[in-house]
Tab-separated table of C-alpha atoms in Angstrom:
chain	number	residue	atom	x	y	z
A	14	MET	CA	-9.947	-26.581	-4.837
A	15	PRO	CA	-10.489	-30.134	-3.573
A	16	LEU	CA	-11.931	-31.201	-6.942
A	17	LEU	CA	-8.897	-30.072	-8.859
A	18	THR	CA	-6.307	-31.415	-6.457
A	19	GLN	CA	-7.935	-34.809	-6.227
A	20	TYR	CA	-6.267	-37.339	-8.453
A	21	ASN	CA	-7.475	-40.876	-9.069
A	22	GLU	CA	-6.036	-42.855	-11.926
A	23	GLU	CA	-8.863	-45.350	-11.880
A	24	GLU	CA	-11.345	-42.535	-12.123
A	25	TYR	CA	-9.675	-41.266	-15.241
A	26	GLU	CA	-9.701	-44.695	-16.812
A	27	GLN	CA	-13.424	-45.221	-16.355
A	28	TYR	CA	-14.337	-41.862	-17.847
A	29	CYS	CA	-13.813	-41.212	-21.525
A	30	LEU	CA	-14.136	-37.451	-20.950
A	31	VAL	CA	-13.032	-35.369	-17.966
A	32	ALA	CA	-13.069	-31.569	-18.086
A	33	SER	CA	-12.467	-29.258	-15.120
A	34	LEU	CA	-12.997	-25.537	-14.712
A	35	ASP	CA	-12.091	-23.239	-11.858
A	36	ASN	CA	-14.890	-20.909	-12.852
A	37	VAL	CA	-18.068	-22.532	-14.106
A	38	ARG	CA	-19.261	-19.214	-15.533
A	39	ASN	CA	-16.723	-19.546	-18.319
A	40	LEU	CA	-18.860	-22.394	-19.634
A	41	SER	CA	-22.402	-21.412	-18.612
A	42	THR	CA	-22.166	-17.976	-20.138
A	43	VAL	CA	-21.310	-19.344	-23.558
A	44	LEU	CA	-23.980	-22.041	-23.420
A	45	LYS	CA	-26.626	-19.455	-22.521
A	46	ALA	CA	-25.791	-17.644	-25.737
A	47	ILE	CA	-27.090	-20.575	-27.780
A	48	HIS	CA	-29.929	-21.566	-25.470
A	49	PHE	CA	-32.938	-21.084	-27.735
A	50	ARG	CA	-33.917	-24.731	-27.892
A	51	GLU	CA	-34.253	-27.265	-25.175
A	52	HIS	CA	-31.814	-29.856	-26.440
A	53	ALA	CA	-28.245	-29.643	-27.674
A	54	THR	CA	-25.680	-32.005	-29.103
A	55	CYS	CA	-22.221	-32.096	-27.570
A	56	PHE	CA	-19.160	-33.041	-29.580
A	57	ALA	CA	-15.910	-33.440	-27.646
A	58	THR	CA	-12.542	-33.783	-29.375
A	59	LYS	CA	-8.988	-32.882	-28.556
A	60	ASN	CA	-9.816	-29.308	-29.689
A	61	GLY	CA	-12.421	-28.893	-27.007
A	62	ILE	CA	-16.172	-29.153	-26.753
A	63	LYS	CA	-18.574	-28.044	-29.481
A	64	VAL	CA	-22.216	-27.625	-28.514
A	65	THR	CA	-24.773	-27.426	-31.300
A	66	VAL	CA	-28.382	-26.231	-31.205
A	67	GLU	CA	-30.709	-26.240	-34.190
A	68	ASN	CA	-34.156	-24.945	-35.048
A	69	ALA	CA	-36.718	-25.460	-37.809
A	70	LYS	CA	-34.116	-26.653	-40.308
A	71	CYS	CA	-33.230	-22.980	-40.820
A	72	VAL	CA	-30.854	-22.066	-37.970
A	73	GLN	CA	-27.879	-23.700	-36.424
A	74	ALA	CA	-25.847	-22.346	-33.531
A	75	ASN	CA	-22.489	-23.718	-32.456
A	76	ALA	CA	-20.590	-22.835	-29.288
A	77	PHE	CA	-16.884	-23.685	-29.306
A	78	ILE	CA	-15.227	-24.012	-25.907
A	79	GLN	CA	-11.555	-24.619	-26.536
A	80	ALA	CA	-9.641	-27.189	-24.516
A	81	ASP	CA	-7.369	-24.401	-23.290
A	82	VAL	CA	-10.226	-22.840	-21.442
A	83	PHE	CA	-10.371	-25.840	-19.126
A	84	GLN	CA	-7.843	-26.278	-16.373
A	85	GLU	CA	-8.064	-30.011	-17.000
A	86	PHE	CA	-9.222	-31.632	-20.257
A	87	VAL	CA	-8.742	-35.339	-20.770
A	88	ILE	CA	-10.405	-37.298	-23.565
A	89	GLN	CA	-9.670	-40.973	-23.937
A	90	GLU	CA	-11.270	-41.433	-27.355
A	91	GLU	CA	-10.935	-39.636	-30.637
A	92	SER	CA	-14.378	-38.109	-30.199
A	93	VAL	CA	-17.260	-38.225	-27.768
A	94	THR	CA	-20.804	-37.356	-28.788
A	95	PHE	CA	-24.035	-37.203	-26.840
A	96	ARG	CA	-27.329	-35.287	-26.835
A	97	ILE	CA	-28.402	-33.564	-23.634
A	98	ASN	CA	-31.106	-31.308	-22.257
A	99	LEU	CA	-29.475	-27.892	-22.362
A	100	THR	CA	-32.004	-26.325	-20.012
A	101	ILE	CA	-31.276	-28.852	-17.290
A	102	LEU	CA	-27.540	-28.564	-17.900
A	103	LEU	CA	-27.641	-24.793	-17.451
A	104	ASP	CA	-29.745	-25.122	-14.321
A	105	CYS	CA	-27.210	-27.452	-12.837
A	106	LEU	CA	-24.266	-25.227	-13.755
A	107	SER	CA	-25.916	-22.372	-11.893
A	108	ILE	CA	-27.065	-24.438	-8.939
A	109	PHE	CA	-25.095	-22.281	-6.516
A	110	GLY	CA	-26.755	-19.170	-7.849
A	111	SER	CA	-26.788	-17.252	-11.077
A	112	SER	CA	-25.296	-14.157	-9.516
A	113	PRO	CA	-22.760	-15.327	-6.965
A	114	THR	CA	-20.956	-13.187	-4.469
A	115	PRO	CA	-18.061	-11.253	-6.056
A	116	GLY	CA	-14.849	-13.166	-5.525
A	117	THR	CA	-16.616	-16.466	-5.051
A	118	LEU	CA	-16.108	-18.993	-7.838
A	119	THR	CA	-17.771	-22.305	-8.464
A	120	ALA	CA	-15.436	-25.039	-9.602
A	121	LEU	CA	-16.675	-27.652	-12.027
A	122	ARG	CA	-15.568	-31.162	-12.949
A	123	MET	CA	-17.519	-32.698	-15.812
A	124	CYS	CA	-17.220	-36.459	-16.373
A	125	TYR	CA	-18.755	-38.693	-19.026
A	126	GLN	CA	-18.266	-42.432	-18.977
A	127	GLY	CA	-19.501	-43.212	-22.457
A	128	TYR	CA	-22.524	-44.251	-24.466
A	129	GLY	CA	-25.611	-44.606	-22.357
A	130	HIS	CA	-24.103	-43.168	-19.177
A	131	PRO	CA	-25.166	-39.913	-17.585
A	132	LEU	CA	-23.148	-36.741	-17.683
A	133	MET	CA	-21.811	-36.184	-14.187
A	134	LEU	CA	-21.182	-32.712	-12.830
A	135	PHE	CA	-19.189	-32.147	-9.687
A	136	LEU	CA	-19.620	-28.558	-8.535
A	137	GLU	CA	-17.823	-27.080	-5.542
A	138	GLU	CA	-18.175	-23.689	-3.934
A	139	GLY	CA	-16.901	-22.790	-0.499
A	140	GLY	CA	-16.206	-26.381	0.381
A	141	VAL	CA	-19.695	-27.543	-0.509
A	142	VAL	CA	-19.808	-30.156	-3.260
A	143	THR	CA	-22.876	-30.841	-5.347
A	144	VAL	CA	-23.075	-33.799	-7.700
A	145	CYS	CA	-25.471	-33.754	-10.629
A	146	LYS	CA	-26.208	-36.602	-12.992
A	147	ILE	CA	-27.893	-35.637	-16.236
A	148	THR	CA	-29.267	-38.303	-18.505
A	149	THR	CA	-27.799	-38.245	-21.950
A	150	GLN	CA	-29.479	-39.237	-25.209
A	151	GLU	CA	-28.403	-40.633	-28.466
A	152	PRO	CA	-27.570	-37.848	-30.933
A	153	GLU	CA	-29.890	-37.259	-33.879
A	154	GLU	CA	-29.140	-36.047	-37.339
A	155	THR	CA	-27.649	-32.643	-37.871
A	156	LEU	CA	-28.405	-29.913	-40.403
A	157	ASP	CA	-26.157	-29.730	-43.401
A	158	PHE	CA	-25.562	-26.066	-44.080
A	159	ASP	CA	-22.503	-26.810	-46.175
A	160	PHE	CA	-21.189	-23.307	-45.555
A	161	CYS	CA	-17.818	-23.321	-47.240
A	162	SER	CA	-15.289	-20.521	-47.154
A	163	THR	CA	-14.645	-20.893	-50.866
A	164	ASN	CA	-18.249	-19.920	-51.588
A	165	VAL	CA	-18.249	-16.829	-49.432
A	166	MET	CA	-19.018	-13.736	-51.486
A	167	ASN	CA	-19.014	-11.055	-48.806
A	168	LYS	CA	-17.334	-10.729	-45.479
A	169	ILE	CA	-17.553	-7.868	-42.926
A	170	ILE	CA	-15.975	-7.741	-39.510
A	171	LEU	CA	-17.651	-5.288	-37.137
A	172	GLN	CA	-17.216	-4.160	-33.576
A	173	SER	CA	-20.087	-5.800	-31.754
A	174	GLU	CA	-21.261	-2.542	-30.274
A	175	GLY	CA	-22.075	-1.336	-33.775
A	176	LEU	CA	-24.349	-4.264	-34.483
A	177	ARG	CA	-25.878	-4.101	-31.006
A	178	GLU	CA	-26.815	-0.534	-31.714
A	179	ALA	CA	-28.372	-1.547	-35.009
A	180	PHE	CA	-30.544	-4.189	-33.408
A	181	SER	CA	-31.689	-1.695	-30.810
A	182	GLU	CA	-32.460	1.058	-33.317
A	183	LEU	CA	-34.155	-0.867	-36.081
A	184	ASP	CA	-37.842	-1.439	-36.083
A	185	MET	CA	-38.231	-5.083	-35.189
A	186	THR	CA	-41.971	-5.224	-35.717
A	187	GLY	CA	-41.415	-6.502	-39.221
A	188	ASP	CA	-40.866	-10.026	-40.299
A	189	VAL	CA	-37.565	-9.826	-42.080
A	190	LEU	CA	-34.135	-8.210	-41.875
A	191	GLN	CA	-32.704	-7.290	-45.226
A	192	ILE	CA	-28.915	-7.269	-45.517
A	193	THR	CA	-27.369	-5.417	-48.447
A	194	VAL	CA	-23.637	-5.647	-49.135
A	195	SER	CA	-22.249	-3.720	-52.031
A	196	PRO	CA	-18.838	-2.648	-53.220
A	197	ASP	CA	-20.318	0.834	-53.671
A	198	LYS	CA	-22.680	2.859	-51.531
A	199	PRO	CA	-24.345	1.961	-49.257
A	200	TYR	CA	-21.689	-0.709	-48.720
A	201	PHE	CA	-23.384	-2.403	-45.795
A	202	ARG	CA	-27.054	-1.722	-45.076
A	203	LEU	CA	-29.503	-3.251	-42.671
A	204	SER	CA	-33.196	-2.717	-43.475
A	205	THR	CA	-36.415	-3.600	-41.811
A	206	PHE	CA	-40.015	-3.142	-43.019
A	207	GLY	CA	-42.383	-2.604	-40.118
A	208	ASN	CA	-45.794	-1.183	-39.480
A	209	ALA	CA	-44.358	2.266	-38.935
A	210	GLY	CA	-42.467	2.215	-42.168
A	211	ASN	CA	-39.102	1.212	-43.485
A	212	SER	CA	-35.833	1.613	-41.557
A	213	HIS	CA	-32.390	1.607	-43.015
A	214	LEU	CA	-29.028	1.631	-41.277
A	215	ASP	CA	-25.896	2.132	-43.323
A	216	TYR	CA	-22.301	1.413	-42.328
A	217	PRO	CA	-19.603	3.124	-44.356
A	218	LYS	CA	-16.759	0.742	-45.075
A	219	ASP	CA	-14.289	3.216	-43.603
A	220	SER	CA	-16.159	3.497	-40.300
A	221	ASP	CA	-14.293	2.933	-37.068
A	222	LEU	CA	-16.737	0.145	-36.332
A	223	VAL	CA	-15.788	-1.738	-39.490
A	224	GLU	CA	-12.580	-3.709	-39.109
A	225	ALA	CA	-12.739	-5.523	-42.391
A	226	PHE	CA	-14.848	-5.195	-45.546
A	227	HIS	CA	-14.583	-7.611	-48.457
A	228	CYS	CA	-17.212	-7.455	-51.181
A	229	ASP	CA	-16.887	-8.261	-54.862
A	230	LYS	CA	-20.505	-8.218	-55.886
A	231	THR	CA	-23.659	-6.614	-54.657
A	232	GLN	CA	-25.836	-9.022	-52.741
A	233	VAL	CA	-29.243	-8.477	-51.153
A	234	ASN	CA	-30.722	-11.111	-48.847
A	235	ARG	CA	-33.552	-11.275	-46.380
A	236	TYR	CA	-33.693	-13.323	-43.202
A	237	LYS	CA	-36.462	-13.975	-40.744
A	238	LEU	CA	-36.072	-11.783	-37.701
A	239	SER	CA	-37.516	-14.483	-35.506
A	240	LEU	CA	-34.596	-16.669	-36.492
A	241	LEU	CA	-31.984	-13.946	-35.870
A	242	LYS	CA	-33.278	-12.647	-32.564
A	243	PRO	CA	-31.783	-15.511	-30.516
A	244	SER	CA	-28.346	-14.524	-31.793
A	245	THR	CA	-28.549	-11.271	-29.894
A	246	LYS	CA	-27.567	-13.177	-26.739
A	247	ALA	CA	-24.209	-13.994	-28.235
A	248	LEU	CA	-24.004	-10.497	-29.681
A	249	ALA	CA	-24.370	-9.019	-26.212
A	250	LEU	CA	-21.461	-11.084	-24.885
A	251	SER	CA	-19.180	-10.645	-27.852
A	252	CYS	CA	-16.617	-8.012	-28.713
A	253	LYS	CA	-16.381	-8.645	-32.442
A	254	VAL	CA	-18.628	-10.206	-35.052
A	255	SER	CA	-17.941	-11.550	-38.523
A	256	ILE	CA	-20.785	-11.391	-41.053
A	257	ARG	CA	-20.462	-13.600	-44.101
A	258	THR	CA	-22.834	-14.598	-46.895
A	259	ASP	CA	-22.201	-17.244	-49.483
A	260	ASN	CA	-23.367	-17.541	-53.060
A	261	ARG	CA	-26.667	-19.064	-51.891
A	262	GLY	CA	-27.437	-16.221	-49.539
A	263	PHE	CA	-26.762	-18.274	-46.461
A	264	LEU	CA	-25.704	-16.095	-43.535
A	265	SER	CA	-22.934	-16.870	-41.106
A	266	LEU	CA	-22.477	-14.812	-37.938
A	267	GLN	CA	-19.335	-15.606	-35.987
A	268	TYR	CA	-18.990	-13.973	-32.558
A	269	MET	CA	-15.737	-13.676	-30.624
A	270	ILE	CA	-16.410	-13.833	-26.901
A	271	ARG	CA	-13.883	-13.226	-24.160
A	272	ASN	CA	-14.576	-14.792	-20.808
A	273	GLU	CA	-13.765	-13.432	-17.360
A	274	ASP	CA	-10.230	-14.808	-17.587
A	275	GLY	CA	-9.555	-13.180	-20.951
A	276	GLN	CA	-9.759	-16.400	-22.942
A	277	ILE	CA	-11.506	-16.490	-26.280
A	278	CYS	CA	-14.508	-18.578	-27.260
A	279	PHE	CA	-16.479	-18.537	-30.451
A	280	VAL	CA	-20.182	-18.777	-31.169
A	281	GLU	CA	-21.276	-19.299	-34.746
A	282	TYR	CA	-24.761	-18.855	-36.188
A	283	TYR	CA	-25.965	-20.120	-39.553
A	284	CYS	CA	-29.190	-18.834	-41.002
A	285	CYS	CA	-31.108	-19.581	-44.164
A	286	PRO	CA	-32.379	-16.727	-46.351
A	287	ASP	CA	-35.926	-16.035	-47.415
A	288	GLU	CA	-36.954	-16.726	-50.949
A	289	GLU	CA	-39.759	-15.085	-52.836
A	290	VAL	CA	-42.544	-17.395	-53.739
A	291	PRO	CA	-43.292	-17.034	-57.434
A	292	GLU	CA	-46.837	-15.921	-58.097
A	293	SER	CA	-48.953	-18.611	-59.603
B	8	MET	CA	-84.291	37.149	-14.615
B	9	PRO	CA	-83.436	39.603	-17.331
B	10	PRO	CA	-83.785	38.302	-20.814
B	11	LYS	CA	-80.681	37.213	-22.612
B	12	LYS	CA	-79.240	39.534	-25.108
B	13	ARG	CA	-79.297	38.169	-28.561
B	14	ARG	CA	-75.910	38.016	-30.058
B	15	ARG	CA	-75.485	39.578	-33.372
B	16	GLN	CA	-74.234	36.990	-35.764
B	17	SER	CA	-71.623	38.293	-38.060
B	18	GLN	CA	-71.949	37.230	-41.600
B	19	LYS	CA	-68.438	36.710	-42.897
B	20	ALA	CA	-67.974	36.731	-46.578
B	21	GLN	CA	-66.626	33.595	-48.135
B	22	LEU	CA	-62.993	33.751	-49.052
B	23	LEU	CA	-62.228	34.115	-52.658
B	24	PHE	CA	-59.073	32.467	-53.944
B	25	HIS	CA	-57.148	34.249	-56.530
B	26	GLN	CA	-55.595	31.007	-57.703
B	27	GLN	CA	-56.971	27.525	-57.787
B	28	PRO	CA	-55.141	24.734	-55.776
B	29	LEU	CA	-52.482	22.984	-57.744
B	30	GLU	CA	-53.318	19.589	-59.018
B	31	GLY	CA	-50.800	16.935	-57.950
B	32	PRO	CA	-50.450	13.352	-56.927
B	33	LYS	CA	-52.219	12.317	-53.803
B	34	HIS	CA	-50.682	9.942	-51.252
B	35	HIS	CA	-52.830	7.026	-50.236
B	36	TYR	CA	-52.127	5.693	-46.779
B	37	GLU	CA	-52.072	2.035	-47.524
B	38	SER	CA	-49.507	-0.427	-46.361
B	39	CYS	CA	-47.226	-1.699	-49.042
B	40	GLN	CA	-47.658	-5.373	-49.504
B	41	GLN	CA	-44.519	-7.386	-49.121
B	42	PRO	CA	-43.933	-10.245	-51.487
B	43	ILE	CA	-44.779	-13.638	-50.207
B	44	THR	CA	-41.615	-15.431	-49.134
B	45	HIS	CA	-40.655	-18.644	-47.481
B	46	THR	CA	-37.475	-19.576	-45.678
B	47	VAL	CA	-35.064	-21.918	-47.302
B	48	GLN	CA	-34.581	-25.138	-45.396
B	49	VAL	CA	-31.510	-27.272	-45.408
B	50	PRO	CA	-31.428	-30.988	-45.418
B	51	SER	CA	-30.368	-33.132	-42.488
B	52	LYS	CA	-27.477	-35.516	-42.541
B	53	PRO	CA	-26.314	-38.276	-40.248
B	54	ILE	CA	-23.617	-37.363	-37.790
B	55	ASP	CA	-20.390	-38.543	-39.280
B	56	GLN	CA	-16.754	-38.104	-38.346
B	57	SER	CA	-16.405	-34.900	-40.306
B	58	THR	CA	-19.296	-33.389	-38.400
B	59	VAL	CA	-17.892	-34.421	-35.070
B	60	THR	CA	-14.373	-33.220	-35.701
B	61	SER	CA	-15.260	-30.015	-37.501
B	62	TRP	CA	-14.042	-26.998	-35.561
B	63	VAL	CA	-14.432	-23.268	-35.851
B	64	SER	CA	-12.309	-21.320	-38.321
B	65	PRO	CA	-11.743	-17.952	-36.651
B	66	GLN	CA	-12.347	-15.028	-39.015
B	67	PHE	CA	-10.610	-12.405	-36.883
B	68	ASP	CA	-7.138	-11.059	-37.107
B	69	ARG	CA	-4.745	-13.115	-34.955
B	70	ALA	CA	-2.358	-10.216	-34.604
B	71	ALA	CA	-5.069	-8.131	-32.945
B	72	GLU	CA	-5.699	-10.941	-30.497
B	73	SER	CA	-2.011	-11.211	-29.771
B	74	ARG	CA	-1.880	-7.504	-29.083
B	75	PHE	CA	-4.841	-7.895	-26.790
B	76	LEU	CA	-3.186	-10.765	-24.968
B	77	ILE	CA	0.003	-8.760	-24.566
B	78	HIS	CA	-2.043	-5.865	-23.248
B	79	TRP	CA	-3.893	-8.263	-20.972
B	80	LYS	CA	-0.821	-9.710	-19.324
B	81	PRO	CA	0.746	-6.572	-17.838
B	82	HIS	CA	-2.242	-6.057	-15.622
B	83	ARG	CA	-1.715	-9.427	-14.012
B	84	ASP	CA	1.994	-8.883	-13.793
B	85	GLN	CA	1.434	-5.498	-12.317
B	86	ALA	CA	-0.890	-6.970	-9.691
B	87	ARG	CA	1.657	-9.620	-8.753
B	88	ARG	CA	4.639	-7.265	-8.827
B	89	PRO	CA	5.867	-6.542	-5.298
B	90	THR	CA	5.809	-3.036	-3.972
B	91	ARG	CA	8.897	-1.110	-4.910
B	92	ARG	CA	11.005	-0.143	-1.929
B	93	SER	CA	12.174	3.465	-1.763
B	94	THR	CA	15.836	4.059	-1.098
B	95	CYS	CA	17.194	6.946	0.916
B	96	LYS	CA	18.830	9.589	-1.236
B	97	PHE	CA	20.962	11.069	1.535
B	98	PRO	CA	24.203	9.605	2.766
B	99	ARG	CA	24.183	8.093	6.201
B	100	LEU	CA	25.428	10.280	9.016
B	101	THR	CA	28.458	9.149	10.907
B	102	PHE	CA	29.352	10.533	14.260
B	103	GLU	CA	33.000	10.715	15.221
B	104	SER	CA	34.641	12.170	18.311
B	105	PRO	CA	37.046	14.972	17.491
B	106	GLN	CA	40.725	14.146	17.633
B	107	SER	CA	41.640	17.244	19.527
B	108	SER	CA	39.257	16.458	22.353
B	109	SER	CA	40.879	13.109	23.060
B	110	SER	CA	44.355	14.593	22.837
B	111	GLU	CA	43.501	17.326	25.286
B	112	THR	CA	42.083	14.780	27.652
B	113	LEU	CA	45.360	12.906	27.578
B	114	LEU	CA	47.239	16.167	28.074
B	115	LEU	CA	45.185	17.013	31.160
B	116	SER	CA	45.592	13.606	32.660
B	117	ASN	CA	49.365	13.804	32.255
B	118	ARG	CA	49.649	17.150	33.941
B	119	VAL	CA	47.877	16.439	37.168
B	120	GLN	CA	48.778	13.481	39.308
B	121	PRO	CA	45.913	11.890	41.209
B	122	GLN	CA	46.299	12.317	44.955
B	123	ASN	CA	43.639	11.624	47.564
B	124	SER	CA	41.181	10.957	44.779
B	125	GLU	CA	38.803	9.101	47.062
B	126	LYS	CA	38.303	12.069	49.392
B	127	ASP	CA	35.338	14.340	48.922
B	128	PRO	CA	34.493	13.496	45.261
B	129	PRO	CA	30.736	14.153	45.603
B	130	ARG	CA	31.336	17.574	47.148
B	131	ARG	CA	33.241	18.843	44.090
B	132	PRO	CA	31.104	18.225	41.021
B	133	LEU	CA	32.907	20.911	38.977
B	134	VAL	CA	36.675	21.389	39.092
B	135	PRO	CA	38.424	24.590	37.886
B	136	LEU	CA	41.109	24.268	35.272
B	137	PHE	CA	44.221	26.160	36.245
B	138	SER	CA	47.695	26.451	34.830
B	139	PRO	CA	50.245	25.507	37.463
B	140	GLN	CA	52.700	28.039	36.124
B	141	SER	CA	50.301	30.979	36.165
B	142	CYS	CA	48.665	30.138	39.459
B	143	GLY	CA	51.493	28.809	41.541
B	144	GLU	CA	50.073	29.815	44.891
B	145	LEU	CA	46.708	28.190	44.305
B	146	SER	CA	48.123	24.948	42.926
B	147	VAL	CA	48.515	23.672	46.457
B	148	HIS	CA	44.769	23.980	47.063
B	149	VAL	CA	43.698	22.502	43.745
B	150	PRO	CA	41.890	19.205	44.287
B	151	HIS	CA	43.406	16.199	42.665
B	152	SER	CA	40.284	14.549	41.369
B	153	LEU	CA	40.586	15.948	37.869
B	154	PRO	CA	41.150	12.619	36.015
B	155	HIS	CA	37.831	11.331	37.306
B	156	VAL	CA	35.791	14.460	36.454
B	157	PHE	CA	35.587	15.823	32.964
B	158	ALA	CA	35.672	19.585	32.568
B	159	PRO	CA	35.545	21.762	29.492
B	160	PRO	CA	39.185	22.456	28.644
B	161	ASP	CA	38.744	26.084	27.668
B	162	ILE	CA	36.471	27.204	30.454
B	163	GLN	CA	37.456	27.982	34.031
B	164	THR	CA	34.956	27.672	36.766
B	165	PRO	CA	35.279	29.030	40.351
B	166	ASP	CA	36.054	26.693	43.154
B	167	SER	CA	32.966	25.475	44.956
B	168	SER	CA	34.824	24.321	48.069
B	169	VAL	CA	33.106	24.999	51.355
B	170	ARG	CA	36.247	24.712	53.369
B	171	ASP	CA	37.153	27.458	55.805
B	172	ASP	CA	39.527	29.690	53.987
B	173	PRO	CA	41.478	32.610	55.436
B	174	ILE	CA	40.668	34.612	52.329
B	175	SER	CA	37.380	36.436	52.601
B	176	PRO	CA	34.675	35.746	50.018
B	177	ASP	CA	35.137	39.114	48.438
B	178	GLN	CA	38.843	38.668	48.073
B	179	LYS	CA	38.332	35.138	46.913
B	180	GLU	CA	36.083	36.306	44.155
B	181	ASN	CA	38.453	39.045	43.217
B	182	SER	CA	41.511	36.825	43.242
B	183	PHE	CA	40.472	34.755	40.312
B	184	PRO	CA	40.525	37.583	37.737
B	185	SER	CA	43.838	38.815	38.962
B	186	CYS	CA	45.273	35.377	38.882
B	187	ILE	CA	44.060	34.892	35.381
B	188	LEU	CA	45.502	38.197	34.336
B	189	GLY	CA	48.841	37.450	36.036
B	190	PRO	CA	52.163	38.259	34.385
B	191	GLY	CA	53.009	34.600	33.894
B	192	THR	CA	50.329	33.911	31.255
B	193	PRO	CA	52.506	34.180	28.099
B	194	SER	CA	54.342	30.971	28.835
B	195	SER	CA	51.126	28.851	29.122
B	196	PRO	CA	47.966	28.417	27.007
B	197	GLU	CA	45.585	31.283	27.556
B	198	PRO	CA	42.614	30.183	29.695
B	199	GLY	CA	39.061	30.912	28.695
B	200	PRO	CA	36.829	33.470	30.343
B	201	VAL	CA	34.687	32.625	33.309
B	202	LEU	CA	31.134	32.595	32.101
B	203	VAL	CA	29.120	32.129	35.239
B	204	LYS	CA	30.305	31.833	38.771
B	205	ASP	CA	29.206	28.717	40.478
B	206	THR	CA	26.768	29.057	43.331
B	207	PRO	CA	28.187	27.957	46.668
B	208	GLU	CA	26.763	24.790	47.972
B	209	GLU	CA	25.540	26.377	51.196
B	210	LYS	CA	23.417	28.714	49.166
B	211	TYR	CA	21.600	25.978	47.270
B	212	GLY	CA	17.835	26.353	47.408
B	213	ILE	CA	17.929	29.806	49.068
B	214	LYS	CA	15.984	32.588	47.405
B	215	VAL	CA	18.006	35.281	45.685
B	216	THR	CA	16.560	37.928	48.015
B	217	TRP	CA	18.126	36.332	51.066
B	218	ARG	CA	21.322	35.446	49.260
B	219	ARG	CA	21.966	39.085	48.632
B	220	ARG	CA	21.227	40.002	52.276
B	221	ARG	CA	23.284	37.435	54.049
B	222	HIS	CA	23.816	39.444	57.187
B	223	LEU	CA	20.156	40.085	57.680
B	224	PHE	CA	19.444	36.500	56.691
B	225	ALA	CA	21.904	35.231	59.325
B	226	TYR	CA	20.506	37.499	62.012
B	227	LEU	CA	16.910	36.529	61.435
B	228	LYS	CA	17.796	32.849	61.333
B	229	GLU	CA	19.741	33.191	64.539
B	230	LYS	CA	16.819	34.911	66.211
B	231	GLY	CA	14.443	32.268	64.928
B	232	LYS	CA	12.293	34.804	63.142
B	233	LEU	CA	12.679	33.359	59.673
B	234	ASP	CA	10.805	30.234	58.664
B	235	GLY	CA	12.214	27.780	56.085
B	236	SER	CA	9.242	28.269	53.804
B	237	GLN	CA	10.099	31.956	53.640
B	238	PHE	CA	13.636	31.675	52.324
B	239	LEU	CA	13.719	28.318	50.600
B	240	VAL	CA	12.888	27.991	46.950
B	241	LYS	CA	9.804	25.890	46.364
B	242	ILE	CA	10.396	22.958	44.039
């Protein structure tokens, strides 16, 4: 790979962030999982790159690409933050084709010089190099979900196939998805209320699909299906999912995703519950 | 057109129920109204250092991941592992010349002294092996090219010499067995039996039919009445 073998000390000094990948799909696949809004905020630290997408002050999705995933990850500052058009970024990452020939990989070098500079993408496939410059923006405020582990009341770890099956079986014509977690039966229940009637899906806590089940108190919460549907992209890619609810009913879905090289990335979804409006 | 026949309408009696239908609750097909709800919204906050540096806290068992990684690695190692070479299970064969053969060769070379070895070697491809003690009379006529021509030690072959000999062919053929069975054999190693008599050189290429009728063959050749294609073996 000419991009990876090329070394220029001056180049490193002018960029505050340099990240290289032998296979660009290891990045684009994870970013597609959170692509339900046009813009995203990128946070780069020594741990890696966190990409955040938010919607309607009710949903926040975070994709964590660890530094180990990159063949080269150099960051000159403690942290680097910028806002970028995620749609354009994904288009550039797949500029050589979304379904390349098997055995053909697209190498990526991503460089960012700092505040006000564009994000530069150097993509190489078969000796052909494409350079993309994407304008960056100043980051805006972020949603404060304040989801703390100490406030978590219920935690369930499922095989992703179990939850995928649920989303395909349940009647999604309704507005909400009700999640019931109880120390007794039905333990973990997903319910929808559609035009054809009510649907319920129960998971015994001793099921093969359930890897962990921690529940101290019965909790019933409802969430807008329109807010949860985008998370099915990450669900389709993942192998395991952690479902947690805190004392306020806030939902956290953490997906463990393995890329083509067997490395692990995480995608996390936060969703606000529905509250009943008191009758006046 | 014939008029249509009027069908007779049967007047069925109305059914009489012995019991009246049971009174029970009736289900009304109306959609159940869901309570009015609204989604909770969270406040926004400026991006601070804690927001930037916050990282995911994995909720999954690390041990399971380690097991997966361990399981993942052997496939790569297996792909990179070179092909195993198969080793031969059988010991390697070694060919050695027998000791007795070489000793007998030396013995034969010591017995016969080479004389006139350059004369007529191509005309005597096979040499008979005789014991000087048992065949004293024939030892004078034995060619002395033995060291240069290898012959099986235990097998005697007839002499293929084409020289003019006072002994007739019949007597010559009969003399070998008597010589072999002579009274002097106990003092020397017993020779092996004669397996096949060698064909005389003058009879090479001649059909068996004419070899057995040599007188007739000679007469016809002398008269010029026998063509070469008639008595020679086709190769």
